[in-house]
Coordinates of C-alpha atoms in Angstrom, one line a residue:
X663 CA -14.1 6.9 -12.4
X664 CA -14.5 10.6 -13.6
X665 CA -13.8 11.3 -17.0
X666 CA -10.9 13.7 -17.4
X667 CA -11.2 17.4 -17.3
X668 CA -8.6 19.9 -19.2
X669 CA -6.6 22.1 -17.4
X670 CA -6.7 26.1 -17.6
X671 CA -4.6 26.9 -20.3
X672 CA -6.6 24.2 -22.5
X673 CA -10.1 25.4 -21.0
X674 CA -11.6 26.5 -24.9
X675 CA -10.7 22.8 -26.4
X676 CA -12.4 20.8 -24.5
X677 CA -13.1 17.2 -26.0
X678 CA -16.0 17.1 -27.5
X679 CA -16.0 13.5 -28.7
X680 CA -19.3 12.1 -26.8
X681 CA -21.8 14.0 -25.0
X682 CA -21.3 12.2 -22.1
X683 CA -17.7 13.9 -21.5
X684 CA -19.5 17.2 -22.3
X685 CA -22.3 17.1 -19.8
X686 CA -19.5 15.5 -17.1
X687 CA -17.1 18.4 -17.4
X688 CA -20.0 20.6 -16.9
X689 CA -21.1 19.2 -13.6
X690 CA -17.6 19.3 -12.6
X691 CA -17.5 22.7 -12.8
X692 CA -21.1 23.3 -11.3
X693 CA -19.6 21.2 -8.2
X694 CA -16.5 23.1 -7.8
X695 CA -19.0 26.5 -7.8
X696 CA -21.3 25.1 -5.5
X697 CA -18.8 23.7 -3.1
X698 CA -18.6 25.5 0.2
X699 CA -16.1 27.9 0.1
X700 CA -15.1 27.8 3.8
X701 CA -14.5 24.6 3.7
X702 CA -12.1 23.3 6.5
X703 CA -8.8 22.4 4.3
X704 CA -4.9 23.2 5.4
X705 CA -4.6 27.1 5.2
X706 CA -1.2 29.5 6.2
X707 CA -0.6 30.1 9.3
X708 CA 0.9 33.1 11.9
X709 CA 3.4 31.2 13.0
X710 CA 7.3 31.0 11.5
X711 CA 7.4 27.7 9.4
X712 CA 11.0 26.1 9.6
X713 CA 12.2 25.4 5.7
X714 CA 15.4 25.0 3.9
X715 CA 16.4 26.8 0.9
X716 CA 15.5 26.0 -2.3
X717 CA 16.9 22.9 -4.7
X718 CA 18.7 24.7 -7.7
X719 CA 18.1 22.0 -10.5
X720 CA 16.0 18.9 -11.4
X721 CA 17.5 15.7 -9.8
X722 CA 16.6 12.4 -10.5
X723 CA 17.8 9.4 -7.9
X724 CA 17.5 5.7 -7.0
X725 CA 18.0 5.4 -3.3
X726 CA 17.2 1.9 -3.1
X727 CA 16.0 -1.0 -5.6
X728 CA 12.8 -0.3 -6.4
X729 CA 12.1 3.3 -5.3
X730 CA 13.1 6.7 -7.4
X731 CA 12.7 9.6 -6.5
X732 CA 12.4 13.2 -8.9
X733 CA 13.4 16.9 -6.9
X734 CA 12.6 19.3 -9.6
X735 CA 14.3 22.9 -9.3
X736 CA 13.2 25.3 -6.4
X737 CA 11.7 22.4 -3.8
X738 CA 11.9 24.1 -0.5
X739 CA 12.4 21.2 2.4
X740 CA 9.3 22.5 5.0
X741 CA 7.9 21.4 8.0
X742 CA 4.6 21.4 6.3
X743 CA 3.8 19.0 3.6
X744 CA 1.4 18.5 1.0
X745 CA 1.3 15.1 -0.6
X746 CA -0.5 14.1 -3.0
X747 CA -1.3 10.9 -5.2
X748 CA -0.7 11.0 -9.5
X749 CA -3.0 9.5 -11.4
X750 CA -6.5 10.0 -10.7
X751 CA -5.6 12.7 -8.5
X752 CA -2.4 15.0 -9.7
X753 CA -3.6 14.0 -13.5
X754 CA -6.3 12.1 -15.4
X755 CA -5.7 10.2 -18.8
X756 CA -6.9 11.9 -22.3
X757 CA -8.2 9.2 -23.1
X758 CA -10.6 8.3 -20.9
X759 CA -9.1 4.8 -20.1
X760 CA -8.7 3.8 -16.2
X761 CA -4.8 3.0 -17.7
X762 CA -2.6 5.5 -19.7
X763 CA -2.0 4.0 -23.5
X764 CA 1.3 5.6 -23.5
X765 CA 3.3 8.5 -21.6
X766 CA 2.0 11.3 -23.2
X767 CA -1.8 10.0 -22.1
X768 CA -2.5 13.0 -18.8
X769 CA -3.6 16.0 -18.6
X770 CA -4.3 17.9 -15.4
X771 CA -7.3 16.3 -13.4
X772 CA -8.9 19.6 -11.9
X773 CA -8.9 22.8 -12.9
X774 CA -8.7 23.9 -9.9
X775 CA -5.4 22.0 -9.1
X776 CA -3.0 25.2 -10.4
X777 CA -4.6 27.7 -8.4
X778 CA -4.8 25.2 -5.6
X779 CA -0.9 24.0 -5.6
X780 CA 0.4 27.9 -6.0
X781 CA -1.5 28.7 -2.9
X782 CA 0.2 25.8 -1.0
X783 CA 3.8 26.6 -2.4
X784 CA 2.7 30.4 -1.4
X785 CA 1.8 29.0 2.3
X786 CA 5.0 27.2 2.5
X787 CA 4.0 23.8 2.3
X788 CA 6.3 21.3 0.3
X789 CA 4.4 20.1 -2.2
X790 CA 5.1 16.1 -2.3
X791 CA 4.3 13.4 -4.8
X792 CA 3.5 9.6 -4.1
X793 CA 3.0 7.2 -6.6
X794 CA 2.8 3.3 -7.3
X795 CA 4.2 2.4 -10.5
X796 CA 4.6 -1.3 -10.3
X797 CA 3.9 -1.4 -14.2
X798 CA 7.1 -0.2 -14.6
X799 CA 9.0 -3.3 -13.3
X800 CA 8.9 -5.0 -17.0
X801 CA 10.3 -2.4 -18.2
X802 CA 13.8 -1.8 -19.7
X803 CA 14.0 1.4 -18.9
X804 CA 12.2 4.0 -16.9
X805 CA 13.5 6.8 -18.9
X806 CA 10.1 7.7 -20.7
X807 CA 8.3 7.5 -17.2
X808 CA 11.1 9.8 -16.3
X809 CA 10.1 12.9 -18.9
X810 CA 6.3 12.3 -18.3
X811 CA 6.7 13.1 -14.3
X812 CA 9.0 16.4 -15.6
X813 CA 6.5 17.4 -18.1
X814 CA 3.8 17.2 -15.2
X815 CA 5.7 19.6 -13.3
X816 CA 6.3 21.7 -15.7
X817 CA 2.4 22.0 -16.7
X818 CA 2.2 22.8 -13.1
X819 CA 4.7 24.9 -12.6
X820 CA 5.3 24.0 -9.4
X821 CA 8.0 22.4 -7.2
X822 CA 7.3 19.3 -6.7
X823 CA 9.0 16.4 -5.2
X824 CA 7.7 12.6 -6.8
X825 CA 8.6 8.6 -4.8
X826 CA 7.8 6.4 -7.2
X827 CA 7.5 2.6 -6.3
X828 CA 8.4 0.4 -9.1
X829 CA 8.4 -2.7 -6.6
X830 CA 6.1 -4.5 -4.1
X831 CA 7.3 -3.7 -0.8
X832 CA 7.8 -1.3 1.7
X833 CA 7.9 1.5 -0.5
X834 CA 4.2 0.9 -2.2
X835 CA 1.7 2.6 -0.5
X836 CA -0.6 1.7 1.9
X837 CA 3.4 0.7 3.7
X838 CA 5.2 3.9 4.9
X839 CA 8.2 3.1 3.8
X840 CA 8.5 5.9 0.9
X841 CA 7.0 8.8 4.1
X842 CA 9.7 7.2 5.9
X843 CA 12.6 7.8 3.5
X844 CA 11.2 11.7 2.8
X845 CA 11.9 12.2 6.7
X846 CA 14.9 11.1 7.2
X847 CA 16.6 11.6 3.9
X848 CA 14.5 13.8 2.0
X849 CA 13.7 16.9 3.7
X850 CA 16.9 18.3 4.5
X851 CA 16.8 17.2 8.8
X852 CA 13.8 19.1 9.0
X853 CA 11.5 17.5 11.6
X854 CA 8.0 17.5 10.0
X855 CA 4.7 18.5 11.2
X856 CA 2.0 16.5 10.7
X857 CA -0.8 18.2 12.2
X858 CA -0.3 21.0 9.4
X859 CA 0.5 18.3 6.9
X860 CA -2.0 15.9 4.9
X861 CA -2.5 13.8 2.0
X862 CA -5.1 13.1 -1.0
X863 CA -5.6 10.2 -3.1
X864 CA -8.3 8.8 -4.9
X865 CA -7.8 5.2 -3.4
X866 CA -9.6 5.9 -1.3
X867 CA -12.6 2.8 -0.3
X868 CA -15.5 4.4 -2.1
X869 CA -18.0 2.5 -3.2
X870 CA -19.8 1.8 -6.8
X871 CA -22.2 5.3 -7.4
X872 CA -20.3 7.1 -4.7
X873 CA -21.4 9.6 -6.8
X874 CA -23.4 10.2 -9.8
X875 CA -22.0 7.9 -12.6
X876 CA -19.0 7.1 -10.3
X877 CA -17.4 3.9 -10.4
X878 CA -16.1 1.9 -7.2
X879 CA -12.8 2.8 -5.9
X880 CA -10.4 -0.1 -7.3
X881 CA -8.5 0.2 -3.5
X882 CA -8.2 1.7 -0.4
X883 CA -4.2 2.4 -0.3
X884 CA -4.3 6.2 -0.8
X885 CA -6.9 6.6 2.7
X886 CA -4.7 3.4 4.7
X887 CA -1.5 5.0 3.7
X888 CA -2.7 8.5 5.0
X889 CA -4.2 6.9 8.3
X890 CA -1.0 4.7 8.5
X891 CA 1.7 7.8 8.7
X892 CA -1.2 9.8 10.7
X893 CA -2.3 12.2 8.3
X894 CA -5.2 13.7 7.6
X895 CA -7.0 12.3 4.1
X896 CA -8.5 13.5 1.2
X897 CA -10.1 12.9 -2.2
X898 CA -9.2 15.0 -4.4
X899 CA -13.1 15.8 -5.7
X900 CA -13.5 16.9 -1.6
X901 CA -9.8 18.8 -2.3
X902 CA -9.5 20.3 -5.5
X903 CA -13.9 20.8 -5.9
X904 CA -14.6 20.8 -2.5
X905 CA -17.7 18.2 -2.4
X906 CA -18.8 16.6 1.0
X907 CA -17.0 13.4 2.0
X908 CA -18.3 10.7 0.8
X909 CA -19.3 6.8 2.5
X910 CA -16.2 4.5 1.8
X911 CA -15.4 0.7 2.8
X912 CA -12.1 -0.3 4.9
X913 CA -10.8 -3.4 5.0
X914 CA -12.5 -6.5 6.8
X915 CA -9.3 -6.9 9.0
X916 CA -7.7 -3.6 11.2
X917 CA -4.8 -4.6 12.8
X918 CA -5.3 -1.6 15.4
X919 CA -8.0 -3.9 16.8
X920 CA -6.7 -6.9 17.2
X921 CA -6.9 -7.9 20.8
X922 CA -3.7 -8.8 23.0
X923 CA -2.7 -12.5 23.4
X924 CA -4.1 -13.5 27.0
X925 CA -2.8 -17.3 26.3
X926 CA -0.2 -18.6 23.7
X927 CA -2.4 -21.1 22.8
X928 CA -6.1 -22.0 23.0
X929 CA -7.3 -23.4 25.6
X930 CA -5.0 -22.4 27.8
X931 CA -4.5 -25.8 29.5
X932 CA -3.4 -27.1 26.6
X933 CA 0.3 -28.5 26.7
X934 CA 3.2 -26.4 23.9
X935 CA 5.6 -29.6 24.1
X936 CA 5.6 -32.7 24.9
X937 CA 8.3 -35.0 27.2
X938 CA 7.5 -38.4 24.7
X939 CA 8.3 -38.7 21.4
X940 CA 5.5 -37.1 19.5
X941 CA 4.8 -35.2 16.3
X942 CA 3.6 -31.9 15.9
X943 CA 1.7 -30.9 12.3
X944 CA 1.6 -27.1 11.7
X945 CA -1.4 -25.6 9.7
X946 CA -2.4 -22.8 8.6
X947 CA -1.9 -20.1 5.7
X948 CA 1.1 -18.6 4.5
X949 CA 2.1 -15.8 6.5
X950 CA 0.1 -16.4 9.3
X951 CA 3.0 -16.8 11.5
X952 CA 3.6 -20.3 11.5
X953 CA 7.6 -20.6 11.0
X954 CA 8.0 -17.6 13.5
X955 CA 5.9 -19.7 16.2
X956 CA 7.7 -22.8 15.4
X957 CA 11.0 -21.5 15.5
X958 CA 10.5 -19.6 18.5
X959 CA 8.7 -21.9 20.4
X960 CA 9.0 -25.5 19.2
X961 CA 12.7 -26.1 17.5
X962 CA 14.4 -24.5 20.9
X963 CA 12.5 -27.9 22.9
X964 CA 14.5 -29.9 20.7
X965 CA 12.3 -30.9 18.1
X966 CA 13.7 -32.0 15.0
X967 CA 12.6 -29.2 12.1
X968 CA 10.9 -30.3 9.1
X969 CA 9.9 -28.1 6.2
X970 CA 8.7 -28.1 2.0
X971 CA 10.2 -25.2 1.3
X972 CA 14.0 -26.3 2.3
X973 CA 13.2 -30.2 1.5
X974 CA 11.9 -29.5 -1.8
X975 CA 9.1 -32.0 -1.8
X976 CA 6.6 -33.8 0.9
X977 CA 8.3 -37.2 -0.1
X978 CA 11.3 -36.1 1.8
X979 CA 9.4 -34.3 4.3
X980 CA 7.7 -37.9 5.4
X981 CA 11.0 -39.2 4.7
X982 CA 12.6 -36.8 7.5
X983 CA 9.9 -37.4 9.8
X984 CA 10.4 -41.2 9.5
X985 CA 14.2 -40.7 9.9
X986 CA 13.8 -38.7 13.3
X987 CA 11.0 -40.7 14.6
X988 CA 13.7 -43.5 14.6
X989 CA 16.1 -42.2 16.6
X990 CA 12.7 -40.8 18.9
X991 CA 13.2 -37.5 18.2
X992 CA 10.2 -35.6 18.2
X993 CA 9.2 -33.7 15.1
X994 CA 7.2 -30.7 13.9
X995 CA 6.2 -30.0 10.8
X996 CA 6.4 -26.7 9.4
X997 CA 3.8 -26.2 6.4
X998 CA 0.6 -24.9 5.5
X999 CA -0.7 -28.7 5.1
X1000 CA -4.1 -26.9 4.4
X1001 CA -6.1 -30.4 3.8
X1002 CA -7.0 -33.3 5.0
X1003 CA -4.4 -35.2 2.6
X1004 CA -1.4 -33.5 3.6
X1005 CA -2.1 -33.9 7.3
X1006 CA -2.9 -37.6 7.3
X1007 CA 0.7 -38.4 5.5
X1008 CA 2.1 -37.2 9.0
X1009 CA -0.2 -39.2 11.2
X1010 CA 0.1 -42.3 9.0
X1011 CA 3.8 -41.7 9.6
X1012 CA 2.7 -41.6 13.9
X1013 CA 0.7 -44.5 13.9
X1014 CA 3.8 -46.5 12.0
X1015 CA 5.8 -45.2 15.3
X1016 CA 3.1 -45.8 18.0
X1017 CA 3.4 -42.0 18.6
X1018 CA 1.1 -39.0 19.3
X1019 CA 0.3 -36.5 16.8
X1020 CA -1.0 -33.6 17.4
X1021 CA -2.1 -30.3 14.7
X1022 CA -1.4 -26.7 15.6
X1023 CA -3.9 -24.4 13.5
X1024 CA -2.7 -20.9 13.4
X1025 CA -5.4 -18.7 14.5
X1026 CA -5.3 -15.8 12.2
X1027 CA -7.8 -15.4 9.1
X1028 CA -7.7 -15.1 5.6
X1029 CA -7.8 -11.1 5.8
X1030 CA -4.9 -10.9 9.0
X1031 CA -2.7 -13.0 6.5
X1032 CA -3.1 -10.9 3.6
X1033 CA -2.3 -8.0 5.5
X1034 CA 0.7 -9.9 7.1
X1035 CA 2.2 -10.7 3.6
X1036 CA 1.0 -8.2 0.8
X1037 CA 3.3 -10.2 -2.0
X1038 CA 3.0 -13.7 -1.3
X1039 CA -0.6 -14.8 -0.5
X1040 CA -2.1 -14.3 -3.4
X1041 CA -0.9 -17.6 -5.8
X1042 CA -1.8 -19.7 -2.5
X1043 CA -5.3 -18.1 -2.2
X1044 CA -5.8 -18.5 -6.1
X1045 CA -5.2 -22.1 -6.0
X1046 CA -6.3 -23.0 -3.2

């Protein structure tokens, strides 16, 4: 994590609390000046760009639970967009902490970024905000967050347009769902372009010592929400200073490689349902697709459905196995039933009845099911 620089127009008070902030602001600078000025980022071009005309006051909205969204005055709807992350990118805290203390902890992260912005604006790019907020869900009021994202734009004296996430969800980067909403809501029906457009973030997989004294990138989301809309990524040190891209770690699991399903089950001679009373014991995590298999699948063959979550306990889940087993109904057992404990209640419960049991395992690991559910996983993995 860099420490925080001042912007231009508070260049001759630089903080001068600890050396180490001194000689840091320094080789920010000697960076920026050393970069390669021809370096290949989004320029103007010849051709006409299609744009609205501009917004004639600040706006504030909340388009959906969990998502606002700030148009300041004069944002031009373009074809061309320039999207950027906040913190750590846009602005850095004063004081040093990874965490703002309170909202009048920022100040501009690069000096470069006012001279940088004005040149997009010039090159008619709409400049564009994203930003995960989720601290702001316990709180009773996002009024103060509110005046801190106007008196950012203001420093910049810029357009700008700002998503903020409050929630988990589809709106919280690395999901698209915020992109999504600035297409077909928020740019005034004007298809965009994203060949000319891109984004930067400093989530961006890099690891510890990246760079001199640099600490480890806490996440990935500002490079995976780039490569999931399809545009093209960058840190802000290689934006705003114009350093060489640096090495950075993706996630273990890429859905983009996941193979196609050559046989719904493995091996393929194996038999889905059975003609005889039998019972069927699901397992695997949470969200690895269990209920969807079983539901499409399994419940349709006439299989009597038993689940925790709408039984309340596995006493009644036995209970309801028992029950159908009587009137030979076959069962299946919808649950995680992640050890050997929970299974054998079930196959007790078989053996009582003289029946076959058999146990589905849901082929999908720990990484595919965190991906599949970016909410719910995480108590189960912690206590489990």
């Amino acid at each position: 994590q860099q420490q925080p620089e001042k912007d231009a127009s508070d260049s001759q008070n630089i903080d001068d609390s600890s050396e180490e902030n001194r000689l840091s602001w320094i080789q920010q600078q000697l960076d920026a000046l050393q970069a390669n000025a021809n370096q290949s980022l989004p320029n103007s071009t010849s051709n006409p760009v299609k744009k609205s005309n501009s917004t004639s006051e600040d706006l504030w909205e909340k388009p959906c639970d969990g998502l606002e969204v700030f148009t300041s005055k004069g944002v031009i709807s373009s074809e061309k967009i320039a999207a950027f992350d906040m913190d750590g990118t846009i602005i850095l805290t004063k004081s040093g902490k990874v965490y703002p203390t309170d909202e009048n902890d920022w100040r501009i992260g690069f000096d470069t970024c006012f001279k940088k912005l004005k040149q997009l604006c010039a090159d008619n790019y709409k400049l564009v905000v994203f930003t995960n907020q989720r601290g702001l869900m316990k709180s009773a009021s996002t009024d103060n967050f509110r005046k801190k994202i106007q008196h950012i734009q203001q420093k910049l004296n810029v357009p700008l347009q700002v998503f903020v996430a409050i929630h988990s969800g589809r709106y919280r980067k690395p999901c698209t769902g915020s992109w999504s909403l600035l297409e077909s809501k928020y740019n005034d029906s004007i298809k965009i372009d994203k060949s000319k457009s891109f984004y930067v973030g400093d989530a961006a997989g890099r690891p510890d010592k990246w760079r001199a004294k640099a600490k480890k990138d806490h996440s990935c989301a500002d490079r995976l929400f780039a490569a999931n809309i399809g545009l093209q990524f960058y840190t802000p040190e290689e934006y705003f200073l114009g350093l060489n891209k640096a090495s950075y770690e993706m996630p273990k699991f890429d859905p983009k490689s996941l193979r196609l399903i050559q046989s719904l089950l493995e091996p393929a001679t194996a038999t889905l349902v059975s003609n005889k009373t039998e019972v069927i014991v699901m397992c695997g995590l949470p969200a690895s697709g269990k209920s969807w298999f079983v539901n499409k699948y399994i419940v349709p063959r006439k299989y009597e459905y038993v689940n925790r979550d709408v039984l309340g306990t596995w006493q009644q889940c036995v209970k309801m196995t028992e029950i159908a087993l009587t009137k030979k109904q076959n069962v299946v057992i919808d649950n995680t039933n992640p050890d050997k404990e929970s299974r054998q209640r079930y196959i007790e419960v078989a053996k009582k009845f003289n029946v076959p049991c058999r146990c589905f395992v849901m082929n999908v690991s720990v990484e595919h099911a965190k991906h599949n559910n970016l909410v719910c996983y995480t108590p189960y993995l912690e206590n489990n």
